[in-house]
Short mmCIF file of C-alpha atoms in Angstrom, two decimals:
data_model
loop_
_atom_site.label_atom_id
_atom_site.label_comp_id
_atom_site.label_asym_id
_atom_site.label_seq_id
_atom_site.Cartn_x
_atom_site.Cartn_y
_atom_site.Cartn_z
CA MET A 1253 0.02 0.09 0.15
CA MET A 1254 1.00 3.60 -0.89
CA MET A 1255 1.91 6.05 1.90
CA ASN A 1256 2.29 9.81 1.55
CA LYS A 1257 5.28 11.59 1.78
CA GLY A 1258 4.73 12.81 5.46
CA THR A 1259 4.15 9.51 6.47
CA ARG A 1260 7.61 7.98 4.91
CA TYR A 1261 9.43 10.66 6.46
CA PHE A 1262 8.36 10.27 10.12
CA ILE A 1263 9.16 6.11 9.09
CA TRP A 1264 12.54 7.12 8.86
CA LEU A 1265 12.58 9.36 11.93
CA LEU A 1266 11.87 6.42 13.90
CA MET A 1267 14.20 4.21 12.35
CA PHE A 1268 16.82 7.58 12.98
CA PRO A 1269 17.61 6.36 16.74
CA LEU A 1270 18.19 2.90 16.04
CA MET A 1271 20.70 3.54 13.34
CA PHE A 1272 22.80 5.58 15.18
CA SER A 1273 22.15 4.16 18.67
CA SER A 1274 25.63 1.75 18.52
CA SER A 1275 28.01 5.10 17.91
CA CYS A 1276 26.08 8.57 18.26
CA ARG A 1277 23.58 7.95 21.03
CA ASN A 1278 24.69 11.17 22.60
CA THR A 1279 24.70 13.24 19.34
CA TRP A 1280 21.46 12.54 18.23
CA LEU A 1281 19.52 12.91 21.20
CA GLU A 1282 20.58 16.47 21.29
CA ALA A 1283 19.17 16.60 17.65
CA LYS A 1284 16.41 19.33 16.52
CA PRO A 1285 14.35 17.29 14.37
CA ASP A 1286 13.49 19.08 11.05
CA LYS A 1287 9.70 20.35 11.75
CA SER A 1288 9.01 19.50 8.27
CA LEU A 1289 8.85 15.73 9.58
CA VAL A 1290 5.72 15.04 10.30
CA VAL A 1291 4.50 13.22 13.95
CA PRO A 1292 1.84 10.91 13.56
CA ASN A 1293 -1.35 12.37 15.62
CA THR A 1294 -4.30 10.28 14.14
CA ILE A 1295 -5.40 6.53 13.99
CA LYS A 1296 -4.57 6.89 10.40
CA ASP A 1297 -1.23 7.82 10.69
CA TYR A 1298 -0.82 4.94 12.98
CA GLN A 1299 -2.45 2.62 10.37
CA ALA A 1300 0.01 3.86 7.72
CA LEU A 1301 3.07 3.17 9.76
CA LEU A 1302 1.55 -0.65 10.29
CA ASP A 1303 1.06 -0.65 6.52
CA ASN A 1304 4.46 -0.04 5.34
CA THR A 1305 4.99 -3.62 4.64
CA SER A 1306 7.70 -3.20 1.73
CA THR A 1307 10.42 -1.71 4.24
CA THR A 1308 9.40 -2.60 7.56
CA PHE A 1309 6.29 -5.42 8.89
CA ASN A 1310 5.86 -8.59 6.73
CA ILE A 1311 9.85 -8.83 5.39
CA PHE A 1312 12.82 -9.91 7.08
CA GLN A 1313 10.94 -12.52 9.31
CA ALA A 1314 13.35 -14.03 11.72
CA SER A 1315 13.24 -17.44 10.21
CA GLY A 1316 16.25 -17.41 7.70
CA LEU A 1317 18.79 -18.72 9.81
CA ALA A 1318 16.57 -21.15 10.84
CA GLU A 1319 15.66 -22.27 7.26
CA MET A 1320 19.38 -22.22 6.31
CA ALA A 1321 20.36 -24.48 9.14
CA ALA A 1322 17.22 -27.07 9.06
CA GLY A 1323 19.04 -29.61 6.50
CA ASP A 1324 16.24 -29.70 3.44
CA PHE A 1325 18.63 -28.66 0.99
CA TYR A 1326 22.05 -28.38 -0.14
CA ILE A 1327 24.26 -25.99 -2.20
CA THR A 1328 27.98 -26.97 -3.61
CA ASN A 1329 31.20 -26.07 -2.52
CA THR A 1330 31.14 -23.23 -5.60
CA SER A 1331 27.87 -21.77 -4.24
CA TRP A 1332 28.88 -21.70 -0.39
CA LEU A 1333 32.26 -19.96 -1.08
CA ASN A 1334 30.12 -17.57 -3.56
CA LEU A 1335 27.85 -16.30 -0.66
CA PHE A 1336 28.48 -12.62 0.34
CA SER A 1337 27.22 -13.11 3.76
CA ILE A 1338 29.58 -14.40 6.53
CA GLN A 1339 26.47 -15.41 8.46
CA GLU A 1340 24.77 -17.72 5.81
CA LYS A 1341 27.85 -19.53 5.26
CA SER A 1342 28.02 -20.26 9.07
CA ALA A 1343 24.23 -21.00 9.42
CA TYR A 1344 24.66 -23.86 6.78
CA ILE A 1345 27.74 -25.48 8.62
CA TRP A 1346 26.55 -25.08 11.86
CA GLU A 1347 29.27 -22.61 12.54
CA GLN A 1348 30.37 -22.44 16.28
CA THR A 1349 29.88 -18.81 17.88
CA SER A 1350 33.60 -17.24 17.56
CA LYS A 1351 33.53 -17.45 13.76
CA PHE A 1352 29.46 -17.10 13.10
CA TYR A 1353 29.12 -13.58 12.54
CA ASN A 1354 32.88 -12.38 11.92
CA GLY A 1355 31.76 -8.81 12.52
CA GLU A 1356 28.42 -8.72 10.59
CA ALA A 1357 25.26 -7.80 12.12
CA SER A 1358 22.78 -10.61 12.68
CA THR A 1359 19.81 -9.69 10.22
CA ASP A 1360 17.25 -11.72 11.70
CA TRP A 1361 17.96 -10.13 15.27
CA VAL A 1362 18.04 -6.69 13.89
CA GLU A 1363 15.11 -6.55 11.41
CA SER A 1364 13.04 -7.99 14.12
CA TYR A 1365 14.25 -5.85 16.91
CA LYS A 1366 13.35 -2.70 14.42
CA ARG A 1367 9.93 -3.77 13.92
CA ILE A 1368 9.27 -4.22 17.46
CA LEU A 1369 10.86 -0.77 18.29
CA ASN A 1370 7.94 0.16 15.47
CA ALA A 1371 5.27 -1.54 16.92
CA ASN A 1372 6.36 -0.15 20.21
CA VAL A 1373 6.19 3.27 19.54
CA ILE A 1374 2.92 2.77 18.11
CA LEU A 1375 1.55 0.97 21.14
CA GLU A 1376 2.61 4.23 23.08
CA GLY A 1377 1.49 6.72 20.66
CA ILE A 1378 -1.94 5.05 20.00
CA GLU A 1379 -2.85 4.98 23.93
CA LYS A 1380 -2.60 8.84 23.75
CA ILE A 1381 -5.59 8.93 21.61
CA LYS A 1382 -9.14 9.29 22.63
CA PRO A 1383 -11.01 7.76 19.53
CA ALA A 1384 -14.52 9.06 18.21
CA ALA A 1385 -17.64 6.39 19.12
CA ASN A 1386 -16.97 6.25 14.99
CA GLU A 1387 -13.65 5.65 15.55
CA GLN A 1388 -12.85 2.42 18.36
CA GLN A 1389 -12.66 0.06 15.30
CA GLU A 1390 -10.13 1.52 13.84
CA TRP A 1391 -8.20 2.35 17.25
CA ASN A 1392 -8.82 -0.99 18.20
CA ASN A 1393 -7.48 -2.29 14.63
CA VAL A 1394 -4.41 -0.35 15.40
CA LYS A 1395 -3.29 -1.32 18.74
CA GLY A 1396 -3.97 -4.86 18.22
CA SER A 1397 -2.42 -4.94 15.05
CA ALA A 1398 0.97 -3.58 16.96
CA LEU A 1399 0.49 -5.87 19.88
CA PHE A 1400 -0.05 -9.40 17.05
CA LEU A 1401 3.16 -8.11 15.29
CA ARG A 1402 5.17 -7.62 18.21
CA ALA A 1403 4.31 -11.07 19.71
CA PHE A 1404 5.10 -12.62 15.98
CA ASP A 1405 8.60 -11.18 15.77
CA PHE A 1406 9.52 -12.47 20.00
CA PHE A 1407 7.97 -15.90 18.85
CA HIS A 1408 10.38 -16.33 16.03
CA LEU A 1409 13.44 -14.64 17.62
CA ALA A 1410 12.64 -17.05 20.33
CA GLN A 1411 12.81 -20.03 18.02
CA GLU A 1412 16.18 -18.80 16.69
CA TYR A 1413 17.99 -17.53 19.96
CA CYS A 1414 16.62 -19.31 22.73
CA LYS A 1415 16.63 -22.91 23.59
CA SER A 1416 13.76 -25.19 23.00
CA TYR A 1417 10.89 -24.63 25.41
CA VAL A 1418 10.37 -27.38 28.04
CA ALA A 1419 8.31 -26.44 30.77
CA SER A 1420 9.95 -27.88 33.42
CA THR A 1421 13.38 -25.67 32.78
CA ALA A 1422 11.52 -22.58 31.05
CA ILE A 1423 11.85 -20.40 34.37
CA THR A 1424 15.28 -21.17 34.42
CA GLU A 1425 16.60 -20.77 30.97
CA MET A 1426 17.52 -17.45 28.92
CA GLY A 1427 15.20 -16.08 27.14
CA LEU A 1428 14.71 -12.73 24.99
CA PRO A 1429 15.47 -9.24 25.87
CA LEU A 1430 11.84 -8.19 26.16
CA ARG A 1431 11.80 -4.65 24.76
CA LEU A 1432 8.18 -3.26 25.72
CA GLU A 1433 9.19 0.72 25.14
CA TYR A 1434 10.44 3.17 22.49
CA ASN A 1435 13.31 4.04 24.66
CA VAL A 1436 16.56 2.75 23.01
CA ASN A 1437 18.19 4.38 26.25
CA ILE A 1438 16.75 1.87 28.76
CA GLN A 1439 18.89 -1.32 29.58
CA VAL A 1440 17.02 -4.31 28.83
CA LYS A 1441 18.66 -7.80 30.30
CA ARG A 1442 17.82 -11.10 29.08
CA SER A 1443 13.94 -12.34 30.35
CA THR A 1444 13.63 -16.27 31.17
CA LEU A 1445 12.30 -18.27 28.73
CA GLN A 1446 9.29 -18.53 30.42
CA GLN A 1447 8.69 -14.95 30.76
CA THR A 1448 9.44 -14.60 26.98
CA TYR A 1449 6.71 -16.98 25.75
CA ASP A 1450 4.43 -15.50 28.91
CA GLN A 1451 4.86 -12.21 27.08
CA ILE A 1452 4.39 -13.50 23.54
CA ILE A 1453 0.74 -15.21 24.74
CA LYS A 1454 0.16 -11.79 26.74
CA ASP A 1455 0.44 -9.72 24.03
CA LEU A 1456 -1.74 -12.16 21.55
CA GLY A 1457 -4.49 -12.54 24.46
CA LEU A 1458 -4.49 -8.67 24.30
CA ALA A 1459 -5.15 -8.39 20.47
CA VAL A 1460 -7.44 -11.26 19.86
CA ASP A 1461 -9.95 -9.12 21.86
CA LEU A 1462 -9.41 -6.09 19.64
CA LEU A 1463 -8.83 -7.33 16.34
CA GLY A 1464 -11.93 -8.33 13.31
CA SER A 1465 -12.16 -11.52 12.44
CA HIS A 1466 -10.97 -11.20 8.94
CA PRO A 1467 -8.39 -8.39 8.10
CA THR A 1468 -9.10 -5.88 5.27
CA TYR A 1469 -5.54 -6.64 3.96
CA LYS A 1470 -4.12 -10.24 4.27
CA THR A 1471 -0.72 -8.16 5.11
CA ARG A 1472 -3.01 -6.80 8.40
CA PRO A 1473 -3.23 -9.19 11.13
CA SER A 1474 -6.67 -10.43 12.13
CA LYS A 1475 -8.51 -12.44 15.32
CA GLN A 1476 -7.93 -15.48 12.64
CA ALA A 1477 -4.17 -14.52 12.24
CA VAL A 1478 -4.12 -14.54 16.68
CA TYR A 1479 -5.51 -18.20 16.80
CA ALA A 1480 -3.36 -19.36 14.13
CA LEU A 1481 -0.09 -17.70 15.61
CA LEU A 1482 -1.47 -18.97 19.04
CA ALA A 1483 -1.65 -22.50 17.72
CA ARG A 1484 1.96 -22.47 16.45
CA VAL A 1485 3.42 -20.97 19.49
CA TYR A 1486 1.91 -23.58 21.40
CA LEU A 1487 2.88 -26.58 19.42
CA ALA A 1488 6.63 -24.99 19.92
CA MET A 1489 5.68 -25.42 23.57
CA GLU A 1490 4.39 -28.87 23.38
CA ASN A 1491 1.22 -28.15 24.63
CA TYR A 1492 -0.78 -29.94 21.86
CA ASP A 1493 -4.03 -29.70 23.69
CA GLN A 1494 -4.04 -25.83 23.42
CA ALA A 1495 -2.48 -25.92 19.92
CA GLY A 1496 -5.39 -27.84 18.81
CA ILE A 1497 -7.56 -25.40 20.69
CA LYS A 1498 -6.46 -22.40 18.69
CA ALA A 1499 -5.98 -23.96 15.41
CA ASP A 1500 -9.51 -25.16 15.74
CA ALA A 1501 -10.37 -21.67 16.66
CA ALA A 1502 -8.83 -20.52 13.51
CA LEU A 1503 -10.52 -23.05 11.10
CA LYS A 1504 -13.82 -21.96 12.43
CA ILE A 1505 -13.52 -18.43 11.20
CA GLN A 1506 -12.12 -19.56 7.94
CA SER A 1507 -10.90 -23.36 6.63
CA GLU A 1508 -10.76 -23.21 2.97
CA LEU A 1509 -8.05 -25.40 1.17
CA LEU A 1510 -6.52 -24.87 -2.48
CA ASP A 1511 -7.52 -26.85 -5.05
CA PHE A 1512 -3.99 -27.79 -6.37
CA SER A 1513 -5.68 -29.44 -9.56
CA LYS A 1514 -6.37 -25.68 -10.72
CA LEU A 1515 -2.70 -23.98 -10.05
CA ASN A 1516 -1.02 -23.32 -13.46
CA ASN A 1517 2.42 -25.43 -13.28
CA ASN A 1518 3.58 -23.28 -16.00
CA ALA A 1519 4.04 -20.40 -13.75
CA SER A 1520 7.38 -19.67 -12.46
CA TYR A 1521 5.70 -19.86 -8.97
CA PRO A 1522 2.50 -21.55 -9.54
CA VAL A 1523 1.20 -20.44 -5.50
CA GLU A 1524 -0.33 -17.19 -6.00
CA ARG A 1525 0.23 -14.55 -3.29
CA PHE A 1526 -2.71 -13.79 -0.74
CA ASN A 1527 -4.09 -16.87 -1.96
CA THR A 1528 -7.44 -18.35 0.28
CA GLU A 1529 -5.28 -20.05 2.45
CA VAL A 1530 -3.24 -17.41 3.56
CA ILE A 1531 -4.27 -15.90 6.94
CA PHE A 1532 -1.45 -13.43 7.29
CA HIS A 1533 1.20 -12.47 4.70
CA SER A 1534 4.84 -12.33 6.02
CA THR A 1535 8.15 -13.09 4.05
CA PHE A 1536 11.91 -13.62 4.58
CA THR A 1537 14.75 -14.17 2.40
CA TYR A 1538 18.70 -14.65 1.55
CA GLY A 1539 21.03 -15.05 -1.08
CA ILE A 1540 21.52 -18.43 -0.07
CA PHE A 1541 17.72 -19.40 -1.18
CA ASN A 1542 18.33 -18.18 -4.94
CA ALA A 1543 17.01 -21.12 -6.78
CA THR A 1544 20.24 -21.42 -9.00
CA ARG A 1545 21.93 -22.71 -5.72
CA LEU A 1546 19.33 -24.05 -3.52
CA ILE A 1547 19.08 -27.97 -4.40
CA VAL A 1548 15.91 -30.05 -2.39
CA GLU A 1549 17.30 -32.68 -0.47
CA PRO A 1550 16.80 -36.02 -2.80
CA GLY A 1551 15.60 -37.85 0.28
CA LEU A 1552 12.89 -35.21 1.09
CA TYR A 1553 12.02 -34.95 -2.91
CA ASP A 1554 11.69 -38.68 -2.54
CA LEU A 1555 8.78 -38.35 -0.21
CA TYR A 1556 6.23 -36.79 -2.53
CA ALA A 1557 4.30 -39.57 -4.41
CA ALA A 1558 3.71 -39.31 -8.15
CA ASP A 1559 0.22 -38.64 -8.13
CA ASP A 1560 0.90 -35.64 -5.59
CA TYR A 1561 0.42 -32.17 -7.34
CA ARG A 1562 3.12 -30.64 -5.27
CA LYS A 1563 5.59 -32.60 -6.64
CA GLN A 1564 4.95 -30.67 -9.58
CA LEU A 1565 3.95 -27.64 -8.60
CA PHE A 1566 6.47 -27.15 -5.59
CA PHE A 1567 9.85 -28.16 -7.23
CA LYS A 1568 11.66 -27.94 -10.76
CA SER A 1569 14.72 -29.32 -12.43
CA VAL A 1570 18.09 -27.41 -12.92
CA ALA A 1571 21.10 -28.64 -13.77
CA ALA A 1572 22.45 -29.74 -10.25
CA GLY A 1573 18.95 -31.43 -9.08
CA VAL A 1574 15.36 -30.07 -7.87
CA THR A 1575 15.01 -26.64 -6.55
CA TYR A 1576 12.07 -25.27 -4.91
CA ARG A 1577 9.53 -23.08 -6.73
CA GLY A 1578 6.30 -23.51 -4.50
CA ASN A 1579 6.37 -20.31 -1.96
CA TYR A 1580 3.10 -18.88 -0.93
CA SER A 1581 4.41 -15.40 -1.41
CA GLY A 1582 3.98 -15.67 -5.23
CA ASP A 1583 7.44 -14.92 -5.73
CA LYS A 1584 11.28 -15.88 -4.94
CA ASN A 1585 10.93 -14.58 -1.28
CA PHE A 1586 9.98 -17.49 1.05
CA PHE A 1587 6.90 -17.32 2.74
CA GLY A 1588 6.67 -17.53 6.76
CA GLY A 1589 3.28 -16.57 6.87
CA LEU A 1590 0.25 -18.14 8.55
CA ALA A 1591 -2.44 -20.18 6.43
CA THR A 1592 -5.20 -22.95 7.22
CA ASP A 1593 -2.96 -25.90 5.22
CA GLU A 1594 -0.39 -25.55 8.80
CA LEU A 1595 -3.45 -25.35 11.17
CA HIS A 1596 -5.08 -28.47 9.54
CA LEU A 1597 -2.07 -30.16 10.19
CA ILE A 1598 -1.54 -28.44 13.44
CA ARG A 1599 -5.18 -29.53 14.74
CA ALA A 1600 -4.29 -33.39 13.27
CA GLU A 1601 -1.10 -33.74 15.57
CA SER A 1602 -3.04 -32.48 18.71
CA LYS A 1603 -6.03 -35.21 17.78
CA ALA A 1604 -3.30 -37.93 16.87
CA ARG A 1605 -1.43 -36.96 20.39
CA ASN A 1606 -4.70 -37.29 22.19
CA GLY A 1607 -5.62 -40.34 21.28
CA ASP A 1608 -8.77 -39.08 18.73
CA LEU A 1609 -6.83 -41.06 15.54
CA PRO A 1610 -10.43 -40.96 13.54
CA SER A 1611 -10.71 -37.24 13.74
CA ALA A 1612 -7.06 -36.80 13.04
CA LEU A 1613 -6.85 -38.71 9.92
CA ALA A 1614 -10.15 -36.81 8.82
CA ASP A 1615 -7.86 -33.77 9.15
CA LEU A 1616 -5.13 -35.12 7.11
CA ASN A 1617 -7.30 -36.71 4.36
CA HIS A 1618 -9.07 -33.63 3.86
CA LEU A 1619 -5.95 -31.82 3.40
CA LEU A 1620 -4.16 -34.58 0.82
CA LYS A 1621 -6.96 -34.95 -1.05
CA SER A 1622 -6.79 -31.07 -2.08
CA ARG A 1623 -3.27 -32.22 -3.31
CA TRP A 1624 -4.10 -35.46 -4.93
CA LYS A 1625 -4.19 -36.42 -8.97
CA GLY A 1626 -7.26 -37.94 -9.43
CA ALA A 1627 -9.02 -40.44 -6.86
CA TYR A 1628 -7.59 -40.09 -3.38
CA THR A 1629 -7.72 -43.38 -0.78
CA ASP A 1630 -7.83 -42.23 3.00
CA MET A 1631 -5.57 -43.64 4.86
CA VAL A 1632 -6.97 -45.43 7.54
CA SER A 1633 -5.32 -47.21 10.75
CA ASN A 1634 -5.67 -47.52 14.44
CA ASP A 1635 -1.88 -47.36 15.30
CA PRO A 1636 -1.27 -44.29 17.37
CA ASP A 1637 2.09 -44.41 16.44
CA LEU A 1638 1.60 -44.76 12.72
CA VAL A 1639 -0.96 -41.95 12.67
CA LEU A 1640 1.65 -39.60 14.38
CA ARG A 1641 4.31 -40.30 11.80
CA LEU A 1642 2.24 -39.84 9.00
CA ILE A 1643 1.00 -36.15 10.32
CA LEU A 1644 4.48 -35.25 10.90
CA THR A 1645 5.78 -36.72 7.63
CA GLU A 1646 3.21 -34.74 5.83
CA ARG A 1647 3.77 -31.55 7.85
CA ARG A 1648 7.38 -31.77 6.56
CA LYS A 1649 6.06 -31.92 2.97
CA GLU A 1650 3.41 -29.33 3.01
CA LEU A 1651 5.10 -26.65 4.74
CA ILE A 1652 8.53 -27.05 3.52
CA PHE A 1653 10.45 -24.04 2.99
CA ARG A 1654 8.28 -21.95 5.44
CA GLY A 1655 10.38 -21.29 8.26
CA ILE A 1656 8.83 -23.90 10.58
CA ARG A 1657 11.33 -26.99 10.35
CA TRP A 1658 13.91 -25.69 12.58
CA SER A 1659 11.23 -25.50 15.25
CA ASP A 1660 9.78 -28.88 14.36
CA LEU A 1661 13.45 -30.19 14.63
CA ARG A 1662 14.02 -28.57 18.10
CA ARG A 1663 10.73 -30.34 19.80
CA LEU A 1664 10.79 -33.54 17.77
CA ASN A 1665 14.54 -34.32 18.40
CA ARG A 1666 13.46 -34.64 22.25
CA ASP A 1667 11.62 -37.66 21.22
CA SER A 1668 13.57 -40.72 20.30
CA ARG A 1669 11.31 -41.62 17.82
CA PHE A 1670 11.57 -38.88 15.80
CA ALA A 1671 15.08 -37.58 16.20
CA VAL A 1672 17.45 -37.02 13.45
CA ALA A 1673 21.05 -36.13 12.72
CA LEU A 1674 21.71 -33.71 10.30
CA THR A 1675 24.58 -33.67 8.19
CA ARG A 1676 26.32 -31.53 5.02
CA VAL A 1677 29.34 -32.06 2.80
CA LEU A 1678 31.10 -29.31 1.52
CA ASN A 1679 34.70 -30.00 -0.25
CA GLY A 1680 35.07 -33.41 1.25
CA GLN A 1681 34.56 -32.03 4.84
CA THR A 1682 31.46 -33.84 7.03
CA TYR A 1683 29.54 -31.39 9.19
CA THR A 1684 26.93 -32.98 11.38
CA LEU A 1685 24.05 -31.50 13.75
CA LEU A 1686 23.29 -34.09 16.24
CA PRO A 1687 19.95 -34.33 18.23
CA ASN A 1688 19.35 -31.48 20.69
CA ASP A 1689 22.63 -30.23 19.81
CA LYS A 1690 23.76 -26.68 21.52
CA ARG A 1691 24.24 -25.26 17.91
CA TYR A 1692 20.11 -25.26 18.03
CA VAL A 1693 20.68 -22.22 19.10
CA PHE A 1694 22.06 -19.13 17.14
CA PRO A 1695 24.52 -16.45 18.50
CA ILE A 1696 23.10 -13.44 19.56
CA ASP A 1697 24.13 -10.32 17.41
CA GLU A 1698 27.44 -8.90 18.34
CA GLU A 1699 26.99 -5.27 18.60
CA GLU A 1700 24.04 -6.20 20.52
CA LEU A 1701 26.28 -8.05 23.19
CA ARG A 1702 28.49 -4.89 23.26
CA LEU A 1703 26.02 -2.28 24.03
CA SER A 1704 23.49 -3.85 26.19
CA GLY A 1705 26.12 -6.21 28.08
CA ILE A 1706 23.52 -9.43 27.76
CA GLN A 1707 24.45 -12.77 27.91
CA GLN A 1708 25.78 -14.47 25.00
CA ASN A 1709 24.38 -18.07 24.06
CA GLU A 1710 26.25 -21.17 24.86
CA ARG A 1711 26.75 -23.30 22.05
#
């Protein structure tokens, strides 16, 4: 969405303190702002800031490093050597902390906290506006959206920079710096992991009562998006009851699935942006994901049956093997947002873990019918272990390159039935990531450590 010149100037003003806080903290505080810059003072002004989807919100989601490390693709040694970014090279081989950034800013960390800073500005500003009766809905939408977006970033940061959530130890494990105010001079230490998840759930609990069921645009949050994100959060927490309840609440608002038989296989990106499954649109990208470099792991590609439309729609053959093109973003950027297909799989897993195998298989079969060529034969089983395995396999296949696999590996590695060791080979050298390895947590941004004095993750 387009914004007026004044609003764009104000966005620049918001970013000014963040950009210079590392070296010019004393000078920018003394600088007088240009009188021509526009300070938001209406609900529409704050909504315009939220709608800044091309440079602030809805992009650069904190899932890139996780997707690089999740093991679903490989690149050649030449491609690895030609990567511009040190952190991309490091994430690919699960590098140790001391060599991980080598002076680079952690993109996922910096971009996420930039959005959190913006969300805090909006939350503080909107509270100063007393809405008229006919403005209440718009006011609610602004506040609810900012709360959702802050929670969205805190959650995905936690998947990369904190240990996996375990209820019995979360109160002692290190969480995120929970920056809840717009003031870069306030020193914020790391919370506990329990406090991090509590804050995410608190923000979403407030947002759900403020937002409408359906968004005006899919780049905006909604009540359904809140429920969908809560389902993802509770799944990561291994609270399968609540994950299923929230997935069900979201699906009751809208549960439609794409009919893959109607997608255009000749298109560069067959899955359209803002399609009927998309609840909330968000993307992430890095150079390593370029289709000329990324080759899908053959074992993963072979999981797709010949009659599965995803095998032809998600992938294409290149000289080095098979690459990926099934982005729900409709372009080269990876989709990390929320969609109904994920919710069907979360609800299915919840039901399977609670022993309701017929309902779990009903959800799974309903999804697969929309992906299948010709007649589809329902999966049937009374074996709880088999049903759960079927669901987790389809989860990996359906949600490929959506920024989700890393979080799944972290929780599933705690169960010996599903634990896997990841390996990659570069120039004859083998790199391995064992289940529950400390390297399932990425190093925190080096500049953040220097400025705030927070503790680095142990790897």
